[in-house]
Coordinates of C-alpha atoms in Angstrom, one line a residue:
Chain A
D1 CA 133.1 118.3 89.9
A2 CA 131.6 115.0 87.9
E3 CA 129.4 116.0 84.8
I4 CA 128.0 114.5 81.5
T5 CA 128.8 116.1 78.5
Q6 CA 127.3 115.9 75.2
S7 CA 128.8 117.1 71.8
P8 CA 127.9 118.7 69.4
R9 CA 125.3 120.9 71.2
H10 CA 123.9 121.8 67.8
K11 CA 124.3 120.1 64.4
I12 CA 122.6 120.1 61.1
T13 CA 123.1 117.5 58.6
E14 CA 121.4 116.0 55.4
T15 CA 119.2 113.1 55.0
G16 CA 120.9 109.9 54.3
R17 CA 124.1 111.0 56.3
Q18 CA 125.7 109.1 59.0
V19 CA 125.7 111.0 62.2
T20 CA 127.2 110.4 65.7
L21 CA 126.4 112.2 68.9
A22 CA 129.0 111.9 71.8
C23 CA 128.3 111.6 75.3
H24 CA 130.9 111.5 78.0
Q25 CA 130.3 111.0 81.8
T26 CA 133.0 111.5 84.5
W27 CA 130.3 110.0 87.2
N28 CA 131.8 106.4 87.0
H29 CA 128.2 105.5 86.4
N30 CA 127.5 102.0 85.0
N31 CA 124.0 102.9 83.5
M32 CA 124.0 105.2 80.5
F33 CA 120.9 106.2 78.4
W34 CA 119.9 108.1 75.1
Y35 CA 116.4 109.7 74.8
R36 CA 115.2 111.9 72.3
Q37 CA 112.6 114.8 73.2
D38 CA 109.8 115.6 70.7
L39 CA 106.9 118.2 71.5
G40 CA 104.0 116.3 73.1
H41 CA 106.0 113.2 73.7
G42 CA 108.3 114.1 76.8
L43 CA 111.6 112.0 76.6
R44 CA 111.8 108.6 74.9
L45 CA 114.2 106.2 75.3
I46 CA 116.1 105.1 72.4
H47 CA 119.0 102.9 73.9
Y48 CA 120.5 102.1 77.0
S49 CA 123.7 100.4 78.3
Y50 CA 124.1 98.9 81.9
G51 CA 127.9 98.6 81.5
V52 CA 130.9 97.9 79.2
Q53 CA 129.8 95.9 76.2
D54 CA 126.3 96.0 77.2
T55 CA 123.7 97.6 74.8
N56 CA 120.0 97.4 74.9
K57 CA 117.1 98.9 72.6
G58 CA 114.5 101.2 74.1
E59 CA 111.1 102.5 72.9
V60 CA 112.5 104.0 69.7
S61 CA 115.5 102.4 68.6
D62 CA 114.9 102.1 64.8
G63 CA 117.4 103.7 62.9
Y64 CA 120.0 104.2 66.0
S65 CA 122.8 102.4 67.2
V66 CA 125.2 102.7 70.1
S67 CA 128.3 101.1 71.4
R68 CA 130.0 100.8 74.8
S69 CA 133.5 100.2 74.9
N70 CA 134.3 102.1 78.3
T71 CA 132.5 103.3 81.2
E72 CA 132.7 106.9 80.4
D73 CA 131.3 106.8 76.8
L74 CA 128.1 106.2 74.8
P75 CA 128.0 107.4 71.4
L76 CA 124.8 107.3 69.4
T77 CA 124.9 106.8 65.7
L78 CA 122.1 107.6 63.0
E79 CA 123.0 105.3 60.6
S80 CA 121.3 107.1 57.7
A81 CA 119.8 110.3 59.1
A82 CA 116.0 110.9 58.2
S83 CA 114.1 113.9 58.7
S84 CA 112.0 112.1 61.2
Q85 CA 114.9 111.7 63.6
T86 CA 115.0 115.8 63.8
S87 CA 114.9 116.2 67.5
V88 CA 116.7 117.1 70.8
Y89 CA 118.9 114.2 72.1
F90 CA 119.5 113.9 75.7
C91 CA 122.2 111.6 77.1
A92 CA 121.8 110.4 80.9
S93 CA 123.8 108.3 83.4
S94 CA 122.9 106.8 86.6
E95 CA 124.3 104.7 89.5
S96 CA 122.9 101.0 89.9
G97 CA 120.0 101.4 92.3
S98 CA 116.5 101.5 91.8
N99 CA 116.0 104.9 93.7
Q100 CA 118.9 106.6 91.9
P101 CA 118.0 109.6 89.8
Q102 CA 119.3 109.9 86.2
H103 CA 121.9 112.7 85.5
F104 CA 121.3 114.5 82.1
G105 CA 123.5 116.0 79.6
D106 CA 122.5 119.4 78.4
G107 CA 121.3 118.0 74.9
T108 CA 122.2 118.1 71.4
R109 CA 119.8 119.8 68.9
L110 CA 119.8 117.9 65.6
S111 CA 118.5 119.2 62.4
I112 CA 118.2 117.1 59.3
L113 CA 117.2 118.6 56.1
Chain B
A1 CA 102.4 98.5 80.0
Q2 CA 103.7 101.2 82.3
K3 CA 102.5 104.8 81.3
I4 CA 102.6 108.4 82.8
T5 CA 100.0 110.8 82.1
Q6 CA 100.3 114.7 82.8
T7 CA 96.9 116.2 82.0
Q8 CA 97.8 119.7 82.3
P9 CA 99.7 120.8 79.1
G10 CA 100.2 124.3 80.7
M11 CA 99.6 126.1 84.2
F12 CA 100.2 129.4 85.5
V13 CA 100.4 130.6 89.2
Q14 CA 101.2 134.0 90.8
E15 CA 104.5 134.4 92.5
K16 CA 104.7 133.5 96.0
E17 CA 101.6 131.2 95.5
A18 CA 101.7 127.4 95.8
V19 CA 100.9 125.2 92.6
T20 CA 100.4 121.6 92.0
L21 CA 101.2 119.8 88.9
D22 CA 99.4 116.4 88.3
C23 CA 100.9 113.2 87.7
T24 CA 99.0 109.9 87.4
Y25 CA 100.5 106.5 86.6
D26 CA 99.5 103.0 85.4
T27 CA 101.4 99.9 86.4
S28 CA 101.0 96.4 87.7
D29 CA 104.3 96.2 89.7
Q30 CA 104.1 96.4 93.4
S31 CA 107.6 98.2 93.8
Y32 CA 108.1 101.3 91.5
G33 CA 109.9 104.8 91.8
L34 CA 108.5 108.1 90.7
F35 CA 110.5 111.0 89.6
W36 CA 109.9 114.8 88.9
Y37 CA 112.4 116.6 86.8
K38 CA 112.5 120.4 85.9
Q39 CA 113.4 121.7 82.4
P40 CA 114.0 125.4 82.1
S41 CA 114.2 127.2 78.9
S42 CA 117.9 126.9 78.8
G43 CA 117.0 122.9 78.1
E44 CA 119.0 121.0 81.1
M45 CA 117.0 118.6 82.8
I46 CA 117.2 118.8 86.4
F47 CA 116.4 116.3 89.1
L48 CA 113.8 117.5 91.5
I49 CA 112.3 114.8 94.1
Y50 CA 111.7 111.1 94.3
Q51 CA 108.9 109.1 95.8
G52 CA 109.4 104.9 96.3
S53 CA 106.2 103.1 96.3
Y54 CA 107.0 101.8 99.7
D55 CA 107.9 105.0 101.1
E56 CA 105.6 105.6 104.1
Q57 CA 106.0 109.3 103.8
N58 CA 105.3 112.0 101.0
A59 CA 108.9 112.8 99.7
T60 CA 110.1 116.6 100.3
E61 CA 112.8 118.7 99.2
G62 CA 113.0 122.1 100.1
R63 CA 110.1 124.0 98.2
Y64 CA 109.1 120.7 96.5
S65 CA 106.7 118.0 97.8
L66 CA 105.2 115.1 96.4
N67 CA 101.5 114.4 97.1
F68 CA 101.5 110.5 96.8
Q69 CA 98.3 108.9 96.8
K70 CA 99.1 105.1 96.0
A71 CA 95.4 104.0 95.8
R72 CA 94.5 106.6 93.1
K73 CA 98.0 106.1 91.3
S74 CA 98.9 109.7 91.5
A75 CA 102.1 111.4 92.3
N76 CA 101.4 115.3 92.0
L77 CA 104.3 117.6 92.4
V78 CA 103.6 120.6 94.9
I79 CA 105.7 124.0 94.7
S80 CA 105.2 126.2 97.4
A81 CA 106.0 129.9 97.4
S82 CA 106.6 130.0 93.7
Q83 CA 109.3 132.0 92.4
L84 CA 109.7 133.3 89.0
G85 CA 112.7 131.1 88.3
D86 CA 110.3 128.0 88.7
S87 CA 108.8 128.8 85.3
A88 CA 109.9 125.9 83.4
M89 CA 108.6 122.5 81.7
Y90 CA 108.0 120.1 84.5
F91 CA 108.2 116.0 83.8
C92 CA 107.0 113.2 85.9
A93 CA 108.9 109.8 85.4
M94 CA 108.4 106.1 86.3
R95 CA 111.0 103.7 86.9
D96 CA 110.6 101.0 84.5
L97 CA 111.3 97.7 85.7
Q98 CA 110.5 95.5 82.7
G99 CA 113.5 94.2 81.4
G100 CA 115.7 95.7 83.8
Y101 CA 115.5 98.6 86.4
N102 CA 116.4 102.1 86.3
K103 CA 115.1 103.0 82.8
L104 CA 112.5 105.9 83.1
I105 CA 109.2 106.4 81.3
F106 CA 108.5 110.3 80.9
G107 CA 105.1 111.8 80.9
A108 CA 104.6 114.6 78.2
G109 CA 105.2 117.3 80.7
T110 CA 103.6 120.4 81.8
R111 CA 104.8 124.0 81.2
L112 CA 104.5 126.3 84.3
A113 CA 104.5 130.0 84.0
V114 CA 105.0 131.9 87.0
H115 CA 103.7 135.6 86.9
P116 CA 104.6 138.5 89.1

């Protein structure tokens, strides 16, 4: 069965360090997304990609970057981790098509001390 | 700018009863889509139901139905015959067409507790 996998599931790091969260999907979807989830805010879009070599900034992109070198992977990098980036991060993918739901990974809980 | 509002931070319902979770939206677009997701305590996001703005009938998926009132800009989720496993966070989301389609804007969510 097709799936979307995030790793690691949990990570603790220190402020100022670079952190990369992995996202791998086997749906062969062109569209991929990164969200962060914080209490009271629902999910907020960080970055998204509509295909290889395409990346776009979302609502809360400051301090984050992504790259899309193939269809399956969209890694999220925190260039210099800050305590405000402590959150749960979700990766999602979808088919192209306005009525297509996004399929989510199980999330990564990131704590920055 | 598009916006999703879920006014109920928490709801509870007795097992086997129906419950309605509210969602209102704000958009100037004529074509849009609304999604509901469930997030159980284990954390994963599960897609439940979709309603397109031009769909003539309210969407239904098993025990889930969407009470879509376009003039009032509301898309309430109705869960019939609640089960203990329905206890979870529920998120309403809207497709954001600005700058490209299929981005989603989420509401803050409603936590539903089903009591035996």
